[in-house]
Coordinates of C-alpha atoms and ligand atoms in Angstrom, one line a residue:
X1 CA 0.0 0.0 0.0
X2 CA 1.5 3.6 -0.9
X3 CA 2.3 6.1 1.7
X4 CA -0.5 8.8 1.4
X5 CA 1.2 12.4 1.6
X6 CA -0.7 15.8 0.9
X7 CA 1.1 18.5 0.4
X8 CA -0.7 21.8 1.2
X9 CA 0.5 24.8 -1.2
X10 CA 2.1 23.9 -4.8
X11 CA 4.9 26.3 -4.5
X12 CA 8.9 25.3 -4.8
X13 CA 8.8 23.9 -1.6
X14 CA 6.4 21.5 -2.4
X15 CA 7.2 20.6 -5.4
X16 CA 10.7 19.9 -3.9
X17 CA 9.2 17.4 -1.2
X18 CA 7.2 15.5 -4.1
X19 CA 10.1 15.1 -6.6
X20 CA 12.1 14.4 -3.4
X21 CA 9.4 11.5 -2.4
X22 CA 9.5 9.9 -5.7
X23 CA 13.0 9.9 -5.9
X24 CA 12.9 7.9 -2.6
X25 CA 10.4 5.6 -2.9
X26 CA 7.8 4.0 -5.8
X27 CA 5.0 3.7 -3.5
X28 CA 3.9 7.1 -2.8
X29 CA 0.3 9.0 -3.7
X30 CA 1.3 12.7 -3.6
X31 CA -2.0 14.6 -3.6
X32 CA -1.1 18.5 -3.9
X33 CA -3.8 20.9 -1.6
X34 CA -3.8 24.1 -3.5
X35 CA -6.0 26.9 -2.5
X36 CA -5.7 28.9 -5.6
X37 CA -6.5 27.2 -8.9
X38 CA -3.3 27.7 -10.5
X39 CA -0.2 25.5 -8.9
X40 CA 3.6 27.0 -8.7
X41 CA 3.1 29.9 -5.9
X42 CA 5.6 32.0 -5.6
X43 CA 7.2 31.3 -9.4
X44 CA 3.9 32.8 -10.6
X45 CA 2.6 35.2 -7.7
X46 CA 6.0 36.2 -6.6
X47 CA 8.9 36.0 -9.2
X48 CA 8.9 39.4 -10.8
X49 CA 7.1 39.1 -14.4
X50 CA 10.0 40.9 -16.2
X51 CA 12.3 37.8 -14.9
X52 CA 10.5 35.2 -17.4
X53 CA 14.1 33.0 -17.2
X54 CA 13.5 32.5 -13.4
X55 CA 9.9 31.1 -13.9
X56 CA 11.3 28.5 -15.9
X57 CA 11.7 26.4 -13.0
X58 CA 8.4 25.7 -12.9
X59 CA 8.7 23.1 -16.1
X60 CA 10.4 20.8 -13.7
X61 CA 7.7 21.3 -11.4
X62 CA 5.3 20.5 -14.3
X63 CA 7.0 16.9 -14.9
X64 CA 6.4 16.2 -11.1
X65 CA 2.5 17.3 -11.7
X66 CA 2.4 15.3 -14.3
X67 CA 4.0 12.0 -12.7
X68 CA 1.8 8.8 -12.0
X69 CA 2.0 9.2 -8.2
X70 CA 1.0 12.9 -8.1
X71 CA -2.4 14.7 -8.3
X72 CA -3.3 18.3 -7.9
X73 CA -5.9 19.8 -6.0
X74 CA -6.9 23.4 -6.7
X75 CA -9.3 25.4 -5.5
X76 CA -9.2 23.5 -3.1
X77 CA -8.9 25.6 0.6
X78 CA -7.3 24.0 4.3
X79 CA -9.9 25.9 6.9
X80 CA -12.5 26.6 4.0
X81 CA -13.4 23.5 2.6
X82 CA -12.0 20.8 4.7
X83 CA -10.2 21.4 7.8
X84 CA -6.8 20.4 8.7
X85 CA -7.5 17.8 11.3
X86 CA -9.5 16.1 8.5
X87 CA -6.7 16.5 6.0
X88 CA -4.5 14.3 8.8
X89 CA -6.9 11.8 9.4
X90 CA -7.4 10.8 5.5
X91 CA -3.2 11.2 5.2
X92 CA -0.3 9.3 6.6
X93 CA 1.7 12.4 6.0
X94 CA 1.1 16.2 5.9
X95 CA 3.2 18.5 4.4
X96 CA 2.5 22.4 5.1
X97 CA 4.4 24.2 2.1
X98 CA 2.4 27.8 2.7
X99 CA 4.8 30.0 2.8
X100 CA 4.9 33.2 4.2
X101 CA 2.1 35.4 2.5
X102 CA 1.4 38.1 4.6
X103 CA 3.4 41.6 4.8
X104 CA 5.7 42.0 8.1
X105 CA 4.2 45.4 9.4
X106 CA 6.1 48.6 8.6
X107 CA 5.4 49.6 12.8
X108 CA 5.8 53.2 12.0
X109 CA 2.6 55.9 13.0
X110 CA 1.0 56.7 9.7
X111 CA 1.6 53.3 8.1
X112 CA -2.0 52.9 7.8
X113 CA -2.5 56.0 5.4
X114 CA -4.2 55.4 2.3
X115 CA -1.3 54.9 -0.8
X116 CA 1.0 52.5 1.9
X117 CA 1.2 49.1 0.5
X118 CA 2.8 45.9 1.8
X119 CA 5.6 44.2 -0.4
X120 CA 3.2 41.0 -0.8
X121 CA 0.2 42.9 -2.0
X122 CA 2.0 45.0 -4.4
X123 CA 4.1 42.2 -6.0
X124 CA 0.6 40.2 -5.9
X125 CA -1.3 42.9 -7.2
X126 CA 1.1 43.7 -10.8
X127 CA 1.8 39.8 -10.9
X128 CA -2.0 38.9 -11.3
X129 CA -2.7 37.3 -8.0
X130 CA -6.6 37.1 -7.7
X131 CA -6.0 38.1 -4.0
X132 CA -4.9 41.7 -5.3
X133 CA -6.8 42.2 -8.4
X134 CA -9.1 45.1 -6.8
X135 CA -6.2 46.8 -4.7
X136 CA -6.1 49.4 -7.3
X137 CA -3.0 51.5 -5.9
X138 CA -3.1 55.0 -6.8
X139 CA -0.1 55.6 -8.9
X140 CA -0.7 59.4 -9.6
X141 CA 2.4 60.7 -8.0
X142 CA 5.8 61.9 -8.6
X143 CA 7.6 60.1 -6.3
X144 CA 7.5 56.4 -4.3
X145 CA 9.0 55.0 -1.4
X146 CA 10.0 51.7 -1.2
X147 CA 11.3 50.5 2.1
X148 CA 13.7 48.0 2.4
X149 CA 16.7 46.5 0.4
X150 CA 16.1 43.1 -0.6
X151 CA 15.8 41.9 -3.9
X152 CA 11.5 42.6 -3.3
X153 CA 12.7 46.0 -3.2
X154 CA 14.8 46.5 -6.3
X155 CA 11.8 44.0 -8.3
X156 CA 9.3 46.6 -7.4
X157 CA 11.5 49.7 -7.9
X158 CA 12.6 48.1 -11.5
X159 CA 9.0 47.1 -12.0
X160 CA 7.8 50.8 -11.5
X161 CA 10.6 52.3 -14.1
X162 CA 10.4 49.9 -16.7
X163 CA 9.5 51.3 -20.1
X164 CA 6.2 49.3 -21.9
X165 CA 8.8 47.9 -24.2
X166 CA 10.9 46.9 -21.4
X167 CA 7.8 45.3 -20.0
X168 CA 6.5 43.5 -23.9
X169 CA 8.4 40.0 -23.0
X170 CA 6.9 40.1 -19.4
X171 CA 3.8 38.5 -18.2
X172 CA 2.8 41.7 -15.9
X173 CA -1.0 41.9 -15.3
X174 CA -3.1 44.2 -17.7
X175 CA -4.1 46.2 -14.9
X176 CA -0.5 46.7 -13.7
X177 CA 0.9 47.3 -16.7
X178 CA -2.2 50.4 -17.6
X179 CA -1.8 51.6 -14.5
X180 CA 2.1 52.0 -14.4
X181 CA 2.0 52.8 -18.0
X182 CA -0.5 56.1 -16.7
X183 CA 1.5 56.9 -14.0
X184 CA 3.6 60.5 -13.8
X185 CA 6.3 58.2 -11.8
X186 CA 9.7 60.0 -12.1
X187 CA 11.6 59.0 -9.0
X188 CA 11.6 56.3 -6.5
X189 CA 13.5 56.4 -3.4
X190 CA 14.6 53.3 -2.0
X191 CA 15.6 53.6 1.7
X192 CA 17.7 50.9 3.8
X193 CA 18.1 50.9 7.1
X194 CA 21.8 50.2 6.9
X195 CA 24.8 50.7 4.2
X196 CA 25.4 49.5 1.3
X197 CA 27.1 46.5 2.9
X198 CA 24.4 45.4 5.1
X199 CA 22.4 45.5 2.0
X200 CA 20.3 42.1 0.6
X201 CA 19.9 42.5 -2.3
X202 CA 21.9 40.5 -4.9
X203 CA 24.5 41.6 -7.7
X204 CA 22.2 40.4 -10.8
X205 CA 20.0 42.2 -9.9
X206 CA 21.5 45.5 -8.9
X207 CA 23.3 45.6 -11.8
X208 CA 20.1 45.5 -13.7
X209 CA 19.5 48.7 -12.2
X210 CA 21.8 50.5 -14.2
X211 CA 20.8 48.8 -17.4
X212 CA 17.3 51.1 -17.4
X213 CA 15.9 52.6 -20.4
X214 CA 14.6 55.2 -18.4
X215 CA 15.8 55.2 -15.6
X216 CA 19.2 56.1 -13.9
X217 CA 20.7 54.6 -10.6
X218 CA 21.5 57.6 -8.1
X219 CA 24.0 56.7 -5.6
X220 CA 25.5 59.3 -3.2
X221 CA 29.1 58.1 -3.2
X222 CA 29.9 59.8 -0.2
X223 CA 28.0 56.8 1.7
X224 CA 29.7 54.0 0.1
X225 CA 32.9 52.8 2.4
X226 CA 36.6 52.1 0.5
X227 CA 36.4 48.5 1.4
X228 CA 34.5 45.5 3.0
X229 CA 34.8 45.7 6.8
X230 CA 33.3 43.4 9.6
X231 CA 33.3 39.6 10.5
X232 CA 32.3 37.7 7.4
X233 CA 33.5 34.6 5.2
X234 CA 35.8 35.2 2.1
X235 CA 32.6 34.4 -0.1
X236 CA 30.0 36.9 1.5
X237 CA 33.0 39.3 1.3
X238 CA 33.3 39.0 -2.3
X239 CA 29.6 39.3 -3.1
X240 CA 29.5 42.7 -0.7
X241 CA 33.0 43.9 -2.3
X242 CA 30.9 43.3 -6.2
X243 CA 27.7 45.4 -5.1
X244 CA 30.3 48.3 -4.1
X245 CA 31.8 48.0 -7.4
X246 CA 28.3 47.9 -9.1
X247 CA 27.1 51.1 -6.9
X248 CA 30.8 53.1 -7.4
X249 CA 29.5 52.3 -11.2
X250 CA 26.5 54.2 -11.0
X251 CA 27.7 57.3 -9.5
X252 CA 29.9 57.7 -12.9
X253 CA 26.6 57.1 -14.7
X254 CA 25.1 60.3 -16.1
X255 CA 21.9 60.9 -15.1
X256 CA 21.3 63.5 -16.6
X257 CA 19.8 62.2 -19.7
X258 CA 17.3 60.1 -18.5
X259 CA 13.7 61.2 -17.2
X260 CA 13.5 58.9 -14.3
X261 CA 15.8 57.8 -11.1
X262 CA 16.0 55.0 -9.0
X263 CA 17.6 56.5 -5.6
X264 CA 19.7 54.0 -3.6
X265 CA 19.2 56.1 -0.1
X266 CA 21.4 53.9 2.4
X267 CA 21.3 54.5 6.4
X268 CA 18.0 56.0 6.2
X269 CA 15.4 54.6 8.7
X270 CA 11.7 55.2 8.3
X271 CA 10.0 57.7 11.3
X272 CA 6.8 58.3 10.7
X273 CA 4.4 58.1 7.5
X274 CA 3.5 61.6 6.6
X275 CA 0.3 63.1 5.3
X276 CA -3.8 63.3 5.5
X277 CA -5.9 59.9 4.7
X278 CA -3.3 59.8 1.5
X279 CA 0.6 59.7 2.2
X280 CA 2.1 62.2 1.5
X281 CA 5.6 61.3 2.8
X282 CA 8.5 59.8 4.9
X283 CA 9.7 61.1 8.1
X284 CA 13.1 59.4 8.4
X285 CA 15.9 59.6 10.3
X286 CA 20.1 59.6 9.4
X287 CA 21.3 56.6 10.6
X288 CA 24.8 55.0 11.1
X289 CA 25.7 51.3 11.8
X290 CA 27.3 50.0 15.0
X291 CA 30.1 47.6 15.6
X292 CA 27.4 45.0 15.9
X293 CA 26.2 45.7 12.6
X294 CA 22.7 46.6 14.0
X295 CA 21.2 50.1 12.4
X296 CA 21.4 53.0 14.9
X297 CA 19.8 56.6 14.5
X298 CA 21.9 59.8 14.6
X299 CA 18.9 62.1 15.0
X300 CA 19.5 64.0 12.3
X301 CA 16.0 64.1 10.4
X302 CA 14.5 64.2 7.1
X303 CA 11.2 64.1 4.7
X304 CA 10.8 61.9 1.5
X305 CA 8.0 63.6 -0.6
X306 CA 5.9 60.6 -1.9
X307 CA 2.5 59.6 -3.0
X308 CA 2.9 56.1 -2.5
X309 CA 4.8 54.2 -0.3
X310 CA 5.6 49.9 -0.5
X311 CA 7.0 48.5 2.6
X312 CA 9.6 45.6 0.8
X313 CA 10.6 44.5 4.7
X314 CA 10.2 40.8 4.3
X315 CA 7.0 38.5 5.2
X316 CA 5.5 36.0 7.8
X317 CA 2.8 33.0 7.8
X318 CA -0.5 33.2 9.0
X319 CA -1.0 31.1 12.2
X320 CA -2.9 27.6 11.1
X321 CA -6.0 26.5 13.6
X322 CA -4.4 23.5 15.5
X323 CA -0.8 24.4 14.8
X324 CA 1.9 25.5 17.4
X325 CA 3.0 28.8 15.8
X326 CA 6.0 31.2 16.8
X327 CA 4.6 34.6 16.8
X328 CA 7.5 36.4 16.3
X329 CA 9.3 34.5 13.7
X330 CA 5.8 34.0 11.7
X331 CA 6.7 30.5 11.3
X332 CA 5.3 27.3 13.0
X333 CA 6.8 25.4 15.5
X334 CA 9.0 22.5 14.3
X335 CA 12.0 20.6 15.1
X336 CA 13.9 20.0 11.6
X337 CA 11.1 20.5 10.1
X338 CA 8.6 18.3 12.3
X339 CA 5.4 19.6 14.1
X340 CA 3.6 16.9 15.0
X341 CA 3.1 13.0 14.1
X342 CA 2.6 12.6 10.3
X343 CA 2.6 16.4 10.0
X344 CA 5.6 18.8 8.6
X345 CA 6.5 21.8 7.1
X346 CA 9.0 22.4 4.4
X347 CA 9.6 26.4 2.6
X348 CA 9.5 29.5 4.5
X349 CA 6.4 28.6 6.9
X350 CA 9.6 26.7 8.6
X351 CA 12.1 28.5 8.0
X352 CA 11.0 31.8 7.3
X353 CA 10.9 34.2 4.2
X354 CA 15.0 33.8 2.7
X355 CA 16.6 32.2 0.3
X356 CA 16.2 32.0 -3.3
X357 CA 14.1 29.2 -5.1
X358 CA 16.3 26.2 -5.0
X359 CA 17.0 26.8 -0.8
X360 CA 13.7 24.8 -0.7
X361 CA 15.6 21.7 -2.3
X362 CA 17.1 20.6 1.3
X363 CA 13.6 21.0 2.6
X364 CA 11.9 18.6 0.4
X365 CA 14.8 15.9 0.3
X366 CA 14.8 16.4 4.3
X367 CA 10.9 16.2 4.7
X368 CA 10.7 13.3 2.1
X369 CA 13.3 11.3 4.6
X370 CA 11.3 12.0 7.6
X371 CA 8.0 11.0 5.7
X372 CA 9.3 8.0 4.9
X373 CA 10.7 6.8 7.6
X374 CA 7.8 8.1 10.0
X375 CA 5.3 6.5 8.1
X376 CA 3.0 3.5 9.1
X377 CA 2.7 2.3 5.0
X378 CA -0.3 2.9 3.5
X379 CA -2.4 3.2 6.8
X380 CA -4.8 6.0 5.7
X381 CA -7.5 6.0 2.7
X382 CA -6.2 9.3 1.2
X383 CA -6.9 10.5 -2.1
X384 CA -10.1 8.6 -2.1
X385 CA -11.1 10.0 0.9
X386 CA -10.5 13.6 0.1
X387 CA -12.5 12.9 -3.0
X388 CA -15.4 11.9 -1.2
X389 CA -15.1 14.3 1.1
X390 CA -14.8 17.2 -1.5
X391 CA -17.8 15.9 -3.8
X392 CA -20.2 15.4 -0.3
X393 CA -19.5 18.8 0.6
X394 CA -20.4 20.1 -3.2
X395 CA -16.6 21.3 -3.3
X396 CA -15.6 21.8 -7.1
X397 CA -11.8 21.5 -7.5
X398 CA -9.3 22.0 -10.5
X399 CA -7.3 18.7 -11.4
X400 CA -3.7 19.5 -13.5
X401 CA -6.0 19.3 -16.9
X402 CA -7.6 21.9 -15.8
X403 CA -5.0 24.5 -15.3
X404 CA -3.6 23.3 -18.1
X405 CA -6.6 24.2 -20.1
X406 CA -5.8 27.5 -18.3
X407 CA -2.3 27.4 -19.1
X408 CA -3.2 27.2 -22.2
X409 CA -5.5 29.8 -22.7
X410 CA -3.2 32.3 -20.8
X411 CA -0.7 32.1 -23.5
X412 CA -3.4 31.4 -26.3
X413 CA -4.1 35.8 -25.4
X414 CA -0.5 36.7 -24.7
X415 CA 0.1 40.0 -26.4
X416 CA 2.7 39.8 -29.1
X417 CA 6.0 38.6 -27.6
X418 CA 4.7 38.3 -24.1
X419 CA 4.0 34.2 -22.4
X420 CA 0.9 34.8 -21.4
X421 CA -1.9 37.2 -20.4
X422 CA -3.1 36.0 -17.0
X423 CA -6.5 35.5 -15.4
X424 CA -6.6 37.6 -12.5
X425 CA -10.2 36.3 -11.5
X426 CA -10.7 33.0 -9.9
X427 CA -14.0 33.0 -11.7
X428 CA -12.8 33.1 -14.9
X429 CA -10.3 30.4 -14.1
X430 CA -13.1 28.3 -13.0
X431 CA -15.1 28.5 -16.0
X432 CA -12.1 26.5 -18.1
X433 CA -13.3 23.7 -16.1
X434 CA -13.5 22.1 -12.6
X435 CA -14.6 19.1 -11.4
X436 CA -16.6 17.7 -8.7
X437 CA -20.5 16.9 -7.1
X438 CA -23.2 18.5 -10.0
Ligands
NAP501 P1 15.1 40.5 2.6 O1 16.1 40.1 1.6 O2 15.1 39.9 4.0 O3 15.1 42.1 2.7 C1 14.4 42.8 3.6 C2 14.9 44.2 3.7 O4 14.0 45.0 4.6 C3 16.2 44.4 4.4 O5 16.9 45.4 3.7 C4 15.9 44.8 5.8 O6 16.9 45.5 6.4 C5 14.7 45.6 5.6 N1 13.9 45.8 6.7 C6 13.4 44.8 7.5 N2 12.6 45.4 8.5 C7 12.7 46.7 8.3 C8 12.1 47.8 9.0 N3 11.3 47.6 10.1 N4 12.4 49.1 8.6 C9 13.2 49.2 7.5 N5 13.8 48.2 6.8 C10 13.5 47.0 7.2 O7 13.6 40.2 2.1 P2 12.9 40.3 0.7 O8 13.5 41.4 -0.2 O9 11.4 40.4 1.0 O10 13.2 38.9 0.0 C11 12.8 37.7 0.6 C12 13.7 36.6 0.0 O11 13.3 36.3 -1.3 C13 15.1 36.9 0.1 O12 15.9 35.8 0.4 C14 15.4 37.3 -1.4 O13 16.7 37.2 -1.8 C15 14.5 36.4 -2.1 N6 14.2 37.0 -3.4 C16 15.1 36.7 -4.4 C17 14.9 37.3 -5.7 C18 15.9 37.0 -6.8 O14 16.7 36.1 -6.6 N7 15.9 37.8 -7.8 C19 13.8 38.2 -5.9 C20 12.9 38.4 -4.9 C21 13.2 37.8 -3.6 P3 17.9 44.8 7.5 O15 18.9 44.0 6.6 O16 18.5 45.9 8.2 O17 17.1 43.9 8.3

C-alpha cells in the first residue's frame, strides 16, 4: 500500500518534497492541496514578471504534476473546505508548504494612510494574484517609497521604471501594466536601514539597475565605504565587495539624460508616514551602523516627498488553527522541520521568508526522509477520501487538466511577444473547467 502524503500549497517547496518522495520511494500517492487554482506559488505570484528565465523552473515542477504518483488539487482551501484535522486523518503524512504570504508590518505611526502598500500585495497585485486584483494603488504621484533593500525591493522599484517595451516579453498583469504605463512616476527612493554592505539585495540584480531605459541609478558616493569591513566569510566578502563595485559604477553614470531615477538612499530609517488619509511622505531619520552591525539613529531628520509608499521589509505566515505557531518569527513550530506526528513543514512557513528558489531543495529531500521513515505504510484511505469528502461537501476543485486548459489559454491571449496574459479572477479560471458533485 502507498504512503499517502498531501502537500498543502504547490509552490517550490512543495514541489521539492514531491520530486524528493518519488525519488525515494515507488509507492507514494502525492495529492497537492492548492488553494488557488493555479499551482507554482511564488514562481507565478512572486517572481517578478520581467524575470520570465527565473519562472522556468516551474517546467520541472510540471513533470512532477504530471507524474503517476501525483495529483493536484486546486481550489481547493485547508480551513475553508476541509479542515486540517481532516486532511490528517485521511493522510499518513502532511506537508505544510504555505509560505509566508502576509506583509511584516512597517510599525511606523501613519503606516495605515491610504497609498501604503505591503511588499506582498503590491508584487501580488502587478503579478496577477486574484488576492490583489481590486487593490487598485493609486499611482498618480511623482515620487515612491519603497522600504527596504532586498531583492523585493529592487523587483518593485525596477517594475515601477520599466518602459512598456521593457515590460513586452513580461507576463505583468493588464491592470499593472495600464496603470504603471499612466502613471507621472519619475523618482523612486529606495531607503535601507543600513549601508550599502548590510544591503540584501543581490548583484544580478543591482546591476540590472543600471541597465534602465529610463531610468538612472542615483547613488550618493559619499556613503559607500573604501572596502569591505566586519566579521564575514571570504565568499560573502566577495559578493559585498561586487555590489560596491556595481554602486561606485552608477555614481559615474550620467543621469542626466534620462527622465527617471532610482535612488539607492542607504542609512536612512523610516519615522513616521507623513500626510492626511493619502501619504504624502516619509519622516526618516540619518542613521549609522554600529560595531554589531545593527542600524542605529543619529537624530539627524529628514522628509521623502511621496504619493505612494511599499513596505519591501520581508513576510511571515498566518497562524494555522491547530498548529503550534512562533509569533515572532511568523513561522510554525517544528523541530527539523517536524510539528507533529505525520505532520511537517518544508519552505519558509519553517524556515522563514529567505533564500532564493532552490534553498527549498534541502527542505523537500529532508521532509521526504522523515516522511518515509515516520510512516506507518499505507495506513490511511487518502486520495479517495478527500475525494469523497470534496464531492459530499459540493466542493468543485481543478485537477492538473484543468489548469492546463488554463495554461493554455493564458498564453493562447498573450500580447505579441509576451508568455501569457493571465487570469486575474478566480471565476474566470473556473469557468475552463472544474470538477466535482453536480
Ligand atoms: P530581505 O532580503 O530579507 O530584505 C528585507 C529588507 O527589509 C532588508 O533590507 C531589511 O533591512 C529591511 N527591513 C526589515 N525590517 C525593516 C524595518 N522595520 N524598517 C526598515 N527596513 C527593514 O527580504 P525580501 O526582499 O522580502 O526577500 C525575501 C527573500 O526572497 C530573500 O531571500 C530574497 O533574496 C528572495 N528573493 C530573491 C529574488 C531574486 O533572486 N531575484 C527576488 C525576490 C526575492 P535589514 O537588513 O537591516 O534587516
Amino acid at each position: 500500500m502507498p504512503v499517502k502524503v498531501a502537500i498543502v500549497g504547490s509552490g517550490p517547496s512543495g514541489f521539492y518534497t514531491a520530486a524528493a518522495l518519488m525519488e525515494r520511494s515507488d509507492d507514494v500517492e502525492i495529492d497537492f492541496i492548492e488553494r488557488l487554482p493555479t499551482p507554482f506559488g511564488l514562481i507565478r505570484g512572486g517572481v517578478a514578471p520581467d524575470h520570465q528565465t527565473t519562472k522556468k523552473v516551474s517546467r520541472a515542477y510540471e513533470k512532477t504534476a504530471l507524474s503517476g504518483p501525483v495529483r493536484f488539487w486546486g481550489n481547493v482551501e485547508i480551513g475553508r473546505d476541509l479542515s486540517l484535522d481532516e486532511l490528517r486523518a485521511m493522510y499518513d503524512a502532511v506537508v505544510l508548504a504555505i509560505g509566508s504570504p502576509r506583509d511584516r508590518p512597517l510599525g511606523v505611526p501613519g503606516d495605515d494612510r491610504q497609498g501604503v502598500y505591503g511588499s506582498a500585495d503590491f508584487v501580488g497585485w502587478y503579478n496577477g494574484h486574484p488576492d490583489f486584483t481590486d487593490l487598485a494603488p493609486d499611482l498618480n504621484t511623482n515620487n515612491v517609497v519603497v522600504v527596504g533593500n532586498g531583492n523585493v525591493a529592487i523587483d518593485i522599484a525596477r517594475v515601477l521604471v520599466k518602459t512598456d517595451a521593457e515590460m513586452a516579453d513580461t507576463d505583468i498583469a493588464d491592470h499593472a501594466a495600464k496603470a504603471i504605463r499612466a502613471a507621472p512616476l519619475t523618482d523612486v527612493w529606495m531607503i535601507g536601514r543600513r549601508g550599502p554592505v548590510e544591503a540584501k539585495f543581490t548583484n544580478v540584480e543591482l546591476r540590472e539597475m543600471g541597465k534602465l531605459e529610463e531610468a538612472s541609478a542615483i547613488v550618493d558616493p559619499a556613503q559607500l565605504p573604501v572596502t569591505v569591513e566586519g566579521n564575514m566569510s571570504d565568499r560573502d566578502k566577495r559578493l559585498k565587495e561586487r555590489n560596491l563595485t556595481t554602486l561606485r559604477e552608477f555614481t559615474a553614470q550620467d543621469a542626466a539624460g534620462k527622465p527617471k531615477r532610482v535612488h539607492f538612499a542607504f542609512y536612512t530609517r523610516p519615522v513616521e508616514v507623513l500626510g492626511g488619509a493619502r501619504v504624502e511622505g516619509l519622516h526618516c531619520e540619518r542613521t549609522k551602523v554600529d560595531a554589531a552591525g545593527r542600524s542605529v539613529g543619529t537624530g539627524a531628520f529628514f522628509d521623502i516627498p511621496c504619493g505612494l509608499l511599499v513596505a519591501a521589509i520581508g513576510y511571515r505566515s498566518d497562524p494555522i488553527d491547530g498548529v503550534p505557531f512562533d509569533m515572532a518569527g511568523g513561522i510554525v513550530v517544528h523541530r527539523d522541520g517536524r510539528i507533529a506526528p505525520g505532520l511537517y513543514a518544508v519552505g519558509w512557513i519553517k524556515r522563514g521568508p529567505s533564500g532564493v528558489i532552490g534553498s527549498n531543495k534541502p527542505d523537500g529531500n529532508q521532509a521526504a526522509a522523515q516522511v518515509l521513515e515516520d510512516s506507518p505504510r499505507g495506513a490511511r484511505p487518502g486520495r479517495a477520501a478527500l475525494e469523497k469528502l470534496l464531492v459530499v461537501r459540493g466542493v468543485k476543485w481543478v485537477d492538473y487538466p484543468a489548469w492546463q486548459r488554463i495554461d493554455a489559454a493564458e498564453m493562447a491571449a498573450a500580447r505579441p511577444g509576451a508568455p501569457r496574459r493571465k487570469f486575474v479572477r478566480v471565476a474566470n479560471m473556473l469557468a475552463l473547467g472544474q470538477t466535482g458533485a453536480e
